[in-house]
XYZ file of C-alpha atoms in Angstrom:
431
model
C 17.364 30.617 -0.737
C 16.181 29.289 -4.084
C 18.127 30.266 -7.194
C 16.472 30.519 -10.597
C 17.338 27.640 -12.881
C 18.049 27.838 -16.597
C 16.122 25.558 -18.968
C 17.176 22.145 -20.167
C 17.116 18.521 -19.051
C 19.795 19.048 -16.398
C 17.744 21.887 -14.939
C 14.611 19.729 -14.959
C 16.436 16.949 -13.141
C 17.612 19.423 -10.515
C 14.123 20.867 -9.981
C 12.472 17.464 -9.630
C 15.222 16.313 -7.306
C 14.370 19.230 -5.014
C 10.681 18.360 -5.153
C 11.470 14.720 -4.391
C 13.563 15.512 -1.320
C 10.988 18.018 -0.103
C 8.028 15.595 -0.058
C 8.982 12.014 -0.655
C 10.787 11.200 2.619
C 7.761 12.417 4.599
C 5.225 10.616 2.397
C 7.391 7.505 2.530
C 7.373 7.470 6.339
C 3.607 8.023 6.322
C 3.132 5.010 4.064
C 5.386 2.875 6.300
C 3.175 3.719 9.267
C -0.045 3.212 7.271
C 0.908 -0.259 6.109
C 2.156 -1.219 9.560
C -1.110 -0.163 11.235
C -3.055 -2.052 8.573
C -1.300 -5.437 8.891
C 0.133 -5.490 12.435
C -2.956 -7.533 13.275
C -1.027 -10.402 11.647
C 1.463 -10.271 14.523
C -1.173 -9.542 17.159
C -2.841 -12.769 15.975
C 0.019 -14.827 17.450
C -1.303 -14.019 20.962
C -4.703 -12.453 20.367
C -6.495 -15.573 19.120
C -5.706 -17.568 22.259
C -6.549 -14.701 24.626
C -9.901 -13.925 22.973
C -10.724 -17.480 21.836
C -11.041 -16.475 18.181
C -10.938 -19.052 15.367
C -8.797 -18.656 12.233
C -11.971 -17.846 10.272
C -12.912 -15.099 12.771
C -9.444 -13.604 12.454
C -9.510 -13.747 8.656
C -12.931 -12.078 8.487
C -11.923 -9.363 10.949
C -8.595 -8.700 9.223
C -10.330 -8.391 5.873
C -13.455 -6.416 6.797
C -11.158 -3.377 6.996
C -11.358 -3.290 3.199
C -15.152 -3.231 3.082
C -15.226 0.130 4.866
C -12.283 1.160 2.712
C -14.209 0.279 -0.459
C -17.338 2.301 0.266
C -15.528 5.502 1.264
C -12.516 5.450 -1.086
C -13.976 7.354 -4.052
C -15.692 10.083 -1.941
C -12.488 10.504 0.056
C -10.311 10.993 -3.028
C -12.768 13.436 -4.583
C -12.720 15.451 -1.351
C -8.913 15.451 -1.381
C -8.968 16.766 -4.957
C -11.334 19.538 -3.819
C -10.025 20.587 -0.377
C -6.342 19.780 -0.842
C -3.979 17.026 0.222
C -2.622 18.843 3.274
C -5.896 18.978 5.205
C -7.315 15.682 4.013
C -4.271 13.447 4.493
C -3.747 14.958 7.969
C -7.386 14.169 8.835
C -7.020 10.590 7.605
C -3.900 9.927 9.660
C -5.204 11.344 12.931
C -8.517 9.469 12.783
C -6.959 6.125 11.858
C -4.395 6.505 14.692
C -7.169 6.853 17.272
C -9.155 3.895 15.917
C -6.080 1.649 15.566
C -5.203 2.287 19.220
C -8.752 1.433 20.339
C -8.310 -2.070 18.901
C -6.273 -2.820 22.024
C -9.507 -2.995 24.028
C -11.329 -5.494 21.795
C -13.028 -8.252 23.812
C -15.354 -9.962 21.307
C -15.538 -10.818 17.600
C -18.237 -8.165 17.065
C -15.997 -5.439 18.538
C -13.059 -6.655 16.437
C -15.131 -6.592 13.246
C -16.601 -3.147 14.032
C -13.257 -1.488 14.755
C -11.586 -3.011 11.696
C -14.490 -1.821 9.541
C -14.311 1.722 10.952
C -10.516 1.708 10.563
C -11.056 1.054 6.852
C -13.417 4.036 6.647
C -10.870 6.246 8.417
C -7.990 5.243 6.143
C -10.020 5.324 2.905
C -8.400 7.622 0.375
C -4.919 7.601 1.918
C -2.925 5.655 -0.658
C -4.850 6.732 -3.788
C -4.675 10.261 -2.410
C -0.878 10.018 -2.325
C -0.816 8.611 -5.874
C -3.095 11.436 -7.046
C -0.894 13.954 -5.228
C 2.163 12.727 -7.157
C 0.344 13.448 -10.455
C 0.224 17.124 -9.410
C 4.030 17.265 -9.122
C 5.644 14.672 -11.412
C 5.035 13.873 -15.123
C 4.505 10.211 -16.040
C 8.104 9.508 -17.127
C 9.306 10.515 -13.639
C 6.396 9.206 -11.605
C 7.087 5.453 -11.785
C 10.215 5.923 -9.689
C 8.336 8.127 -7.227
C 5.522 5.602 -6.764
C 8.128 2.872 -6.263
C 9.882 5.077 -3.694
C 6.586 5.687 -1.919
C 5.572 2.044 -1.941
C 8.977 1.015 -0.654
C 7.198 1.851 2.595
C 5.510 -1.551 2.281
C 8.686 -3.679 2.638
C 10.272 -1.178 5.010
C 7.260 -1.475 7.295
C 7.967 -5.203 7.332
C 11.695 -4.737 7.920
C 11.043 -2.380 10.839
C 7.639 -3.597 11.974
C 8.404 -7.312 12.131
C 11.165 -7.117 14.752
C 9.458 -4.264 16.639
C 6.140 -6.134 16.732
C 7.862 -9.325 17.837
C 9.762 -7.436 20.549
C 6.587 -5.765 21.852
C 4.790 -9.119 21.997
C 7.704 -10.730 23.806
C 8.771 -7.992 26.231
C 5.539 -6.151 27.095
C 3.256 -9.147 27.610
C 1.650 -8.607 31.037
C 3.176 -5.159 31.575
C 0.695 -2.873 33.334
C -1.825 -5.695 33.361
C -2.132 -5.637 29.548
C -1.303 -8.291 26.962
C 1.525 -7.864 24.467
C -0.908 -7.620 21.548
C -2.704 -4.731 23.287
C 0.546 -2.789 23.661
C 1.242 -3.548 19.988
C -1.866 -1.703 18.796
C -1.312 1.260 21.136
C 2.392 1.833 20.503
C 2.214 1.412 16.724
C -0.688 3.890 16.442
C 1.262 6.793 17.962
C 3.474 7.615 14.916
C 0.380 8.133 12.724
C -0.957 10.716 15.167
C 2.315 12.660 15.122
C 2.707 12.450 11.343
C -0.834 13.719 10.796
C 0.077 16.943 12.593
C 3.347 17.277 10.628
C 1.527 16.774 7.290
C -0.935 19.569 8.131
C 1.836 22.127 8.636
C 4.318 20.922 5.997
C 2.597 19.753 2.803
C 1.938 22.088 -0.167
C -1.274 21.298 -2.039
C -0.164 22.365 -5.526
C 2.890 23.594 -7.435
C 1.681 27.204 -7.232
C 1.802 27.003 -3.402
C 5.495 25.998 -3.286
C 7.187 29.208 -2.156
C 10.422 27.239 -1.593
C 10.711 27.015 -5.429
C 11.480 29.974 -7.662
C 8.851 31.287 -10.040
C 10.789 29.816 -12.994
C 10.970 26.407 -11.299
C 7.231 26.383 -10.587
C 6.540 27.374 -14.200
C 8.813 24.565 -15.486
C 6.956 21.907 -13.483
C 3.527 23.283 -14.348
C 4.326 23.343 -18.075
C 5.259 19.660 -18.028
C 2.221 18.697 -15.954
C -0.111 20.733 -18.196
C 1.404 19.295 -21.395
C 0.883 15.767 -20.110
C -2.650 16.595 -18.934
C -3.661 17.672 -22.435
C -2.761 14.192 -23.728
C -4.771 12.367 -21.055
C -8.397 11.394 -20.916
C -10.398 14.023 -19.040
C -13.660 12.145 -18.886
C -16.243 13.110 -16.316
C -16.421 11.260 -13.025
C -19.447 9.310 -14.270
C -17.732 8.352 -17.541
C -14.621 7.254 -15.688
C -16.551 5.110 -13.226
C -18.314 3.329 -16.118
C -15.176 2.855 -18.246
C -14.374 -0.762 -19.159
C -10.639 0.017 -19.027
C -11.002 1.230 -15.433
C -12.924 -1.886 -14.385
C -10.353 -4.080 -16.117
C -7.671 -2.393 -14.024
C -9.790 -3.088 -10.925
C -9.725 -6.807 -11.773
C -5.964 -6.766 -12.423
C -5.250 -5.050 -9.118
C -7.585 -7.474 -7.327
C -5.323 -10.371 -8.330
C -2.165 -8.586 -7.171
C -3.707 -7.571 -3.841
C -4.832 -11.153 -3.200
C -1.128 -11.958 -3.079
C -0.077 -8.826 -1.207
C -2.342 -9.418 1.775
C -1.702 -13.148 1.815
C 1.865 -12.089 2.650
C 0.848 -9.213 4.934
C -1.682 -11.084 7.067
C -0.353 -14.659 6.986
C 3.444 -14.434 6.769
C 3.937 -14.853 10.561
C 1.540 -17.819 10.494
C 3.424 -19.487 7.608
C 6.727 -19.105 9.440
C 5.209 -20.418 12.680
C 3.724 -23.421 10.840
C 7.212 -24.300 9.585
C 8.295 -24.936 13.189
C 9.478 -21.554 14.537
C 7.368 -20.348 17.471
C 9.262 -17.506 19.209
C 7.577 -14.160 18.264
C 10.860 -12.219 18.115
C 12.505 -14.847 15.887
C 9.478 -14.800 13.577
C 9.703 -11.000 13.439
C 13.409 -11.122 12.581
C 12.884 -13.697 9.825
C 10.266 -11.489 8.140
C 13.079 -9.018 7.421
C 14.473 -11.301 4.685
C 11.477 -11.240 2.273
C 10.965 -7.521 2.793
C 14.632 -6.658 2.197
C 14.530 -8.576 -1.074
C 11.304 -6.800 -2.035
C 12.767 -3.380 -1.228
C 15.766 -3.878 -3.508
C 13.627 -5.361 -6.285
C 11.000 -2.624 -6.388
C 13.603 0.148 -6.575
C 15.624 -1.575 -9.323
C 12.533 -2.513 -11.338
C 11.010 0.965 -10.898
C 14.124 2.631 -12.279
C 14.310 0.192 -15.181
C 10.620 0.778 -16.016
C 11.138 4.562 -16.128
C 14.306 4.234 -18.205
C 12.739 1.926 -20.793
C 9.226 3.424 -20.508
C 7.833 -0.114 -20.681
C 5.051 -0.856 -18.179
C 3.296 -4.163 -18.806
C 6.123 -6.698 -18.397
C 7.369 -4.815 -15.338
C 4.076 -5.832 -13.671
C 3.675 -9.288 -15.201
C 7.084 -10.803 -14.433
C 6.952 -9.946 -10.685
C 3.436 -11.445 -10.538
C 4.677 -14.739 -11.993
C 7.614 -14.807 -9.554
C 5.172 -14.288 -6.675
C 2.912 -17.091 -7.919
C 5.873 -19.492 -7.922
C 6.716 -18.347 -4.377
C 3.230 -19.131 -3.057
C 3.344 -22.586 -4.654
C 6.715 -23.181 -2.976
C 5.244 -22.124 0.395
C 2.460 -24.635 -0.162
C 5.020 -27.447 -0.390
C 7.251 -26.165 2.448
C 5.590 -28.096 5.291
C 7.822 -28.037 8.365
C 10.932 -26.910 6.465
C 11.519 -23.303 7.637
C 14.128 -22.399 5.038
C 11.939 -23.639 2.190
C 9.041 -21.599 3.608
C 11.318 -18.563 3.875
C 12.498 -18.986 0.269
C 8.883 -19.166 -0.932
C 7.899 -16.147 1.155
C 10.853 -14.208 -0.233
C 9.754 -14.893 -3.805
C 6.110 -14.138 -2.979
C 6.812 -10.886 -1.116
C 9.360 -9.711 -3.689
C 6.951 -10.351 -6.545
C 3.757 -8.801 -5.194
C 5.454 -5.824 -3.550
C 7.304 -5.049 -6.797
C 4.182 -5.518 -8.922
C 2.096 -3.031 -6.910
C 3.988 0.207 -7.686
C 4.555 -0.945 -11.268
C 0.786 -1.438 -11.615
C 0.061 2.189 -10.707
C 1.945 3.383 -13.784
C -0.882 1.871 -15.865
C -3.928 3.978 -14.824
C -1.966 7.190 -14.193
C -0.596 7.026 -17.748
C -3.996 7.808 -19.324
C -6.332 9.218 -16.625
C -6.378 12.936 -15.808
C -8.305 15.626 -13.902
C -11.270 14.807 -11.654
C -11.626 11.578 -13.635
C -8.200 10.570 -12.357
C -9.253 11.258 -8.769
C -12.344 9.082 -9.181
C -10.670 6.434 -11.336
C -7.640 5.943 -9.098
C -9.880 5.709 -6.043
C -12.258 3.235 -7.719
C -9.395 1.040 -8.925
C -7.728 1.082 -5.525
C -10.892 0.477 -3.512
C -12.268 -2.263 -5.784
C -8.895 -3.921 -6.178
C -8.386 -3.749 -2.441
C -11.588 -5.683 -1.832
C -9.124 -8.542 -2.299
C -7.787 -7.376 1.046
C -11.107 -8.615 2.450
C -11.417 -11.693 0.260
C -7.813 -12.866 0.698
C -7.657 -13.206 4.519
C -11.303 -14.287 4.756
C -10.889 -17.080 2.196
C -7.506 -18.134 3.558
C -8.895 -18.215 7.108
C -11.998 -20.143 6.028
C -10.007 -22.694 4.006
C -7.487 -23.119 6.802
C -10.295 -23.771 9.314
C -11.935 -26.197 6.855
C -8.835 -28.116 5.711
C -6.438 -27.458 8.636
C -3.833 -26.468 6.047
C -2.718 -23.288 4.290
C -1.713 -25.149 1.107
C -5.044 -24.942 -0.829
C -5.240 -21.204 -0.092
C -1.692 -20.587 -1.282
C -2.375 -22.386 -4.570
C -5.519 -20.272 -5.019
C -3.526 -17.066 -4.469
C -0.970 -18.197 -7.068
C -3.769 -18.797 -9.592
C -5.179 -15.290 -8.992
C -1.780 -13.737 -9.700
C -1.406 -15.703 -12.932
C -4.884 -14.673 -14.112
C -4.135 -11.022 -13.343
C -0.919 -11.215 -15.373
C -2.810 -12.767 -18.289
C -5.341 -9.899 -18.277
C -2.523 -7.354 -18.571
C -0.950 -9.116 -21.542
C -4.200 -9.762 -23.402
C -6.321 -6.709 -22.544
C -3.955 -3.766 -21.926
C -2.253 -2.700 -25.212
C 1.291 -1.430 -24.819
C 0.534 1.775 -26.747
C -2.027 2.761 -24.097
C 0.249 2.541 -21.058
C 3.898 2.794 -22.191
C 5.048 6.384 -21.611
């Protein structure tokens, strides 16, 4: 039974701790599953390309076309979430993407692969920006950086868990029931999303006023802080937000970060294999190292960013670390430990930069404009999820080497960091 809390900072900490433990573990697990279902094609590739006679360019295009569907339906999806509530909409997203992800197991041609990846992007559109928007309903800006970092810790955790599990499925279930290991991979890893979609529908509260597990005083405390912050934010219309130069600048910044993120997500197994390690389970186990480093880094950096209320350098420095990591991977050749060191720097940098980035737009966007702006930034920035694997696959087919692509990714990260330092004033985003 909830007990009314007196005012003060200690009381506020206690209230927000209860909110965090109510929602964040569930949302965290959902994000783990979402990221795993999005990039497990990188592991399926180890067997799928030979079985289906796909080229590297075909794989890269199919992996990336997910983000084209994602782009076109992201803003409408987030606006619908803002209108109908997170509980119904996030549940709908998870159930539909689970079904489509599982159907990928029966792909037999490039056209089918492209179509299912495109539709999967449509199904998942609005999921991550919807979660970010949902956090703005419950946490003020000075507490939200840590929450976004906690949520996005699902990215490295999906790698820590998904790498070995994916490798094990590929190794142990190949041929079982007359199906290939990569087919079992898509089916088995889609099931958690289906279950979580049902749990979300019955468990999530849309707004603070719906939280009957909090006392009236606790709900009032949270709402006062959210309302006070909202009054200081820009409440431009949807149209004004979508035409804002600041919003489009943030799209470009995120584009550079995501170029690096999906270079890791879609090509990490390939980079490790190219260094001389061919066993799928061993590759899966080695992917734990970069993701463990990234997990520790994003939590430490997220806490430091909230404590200091500084936002820009907490994005820029991880980006520069990642760029150095990609360059190191480019020189690794057949030296597995050098490749692993580069991947560790690259994964740590981009995975840390992503949650730190989301403190920038949520620090000055509010209301329906926030719903539209966050969705536009995420969808446009995530077009790099199409460009990154497509360009890497094309360059690898053309040059028979990943090195030119890795140098290109490093350059994108450096340019993104430069835009933050030269075009995003500290007074706008430091809260």
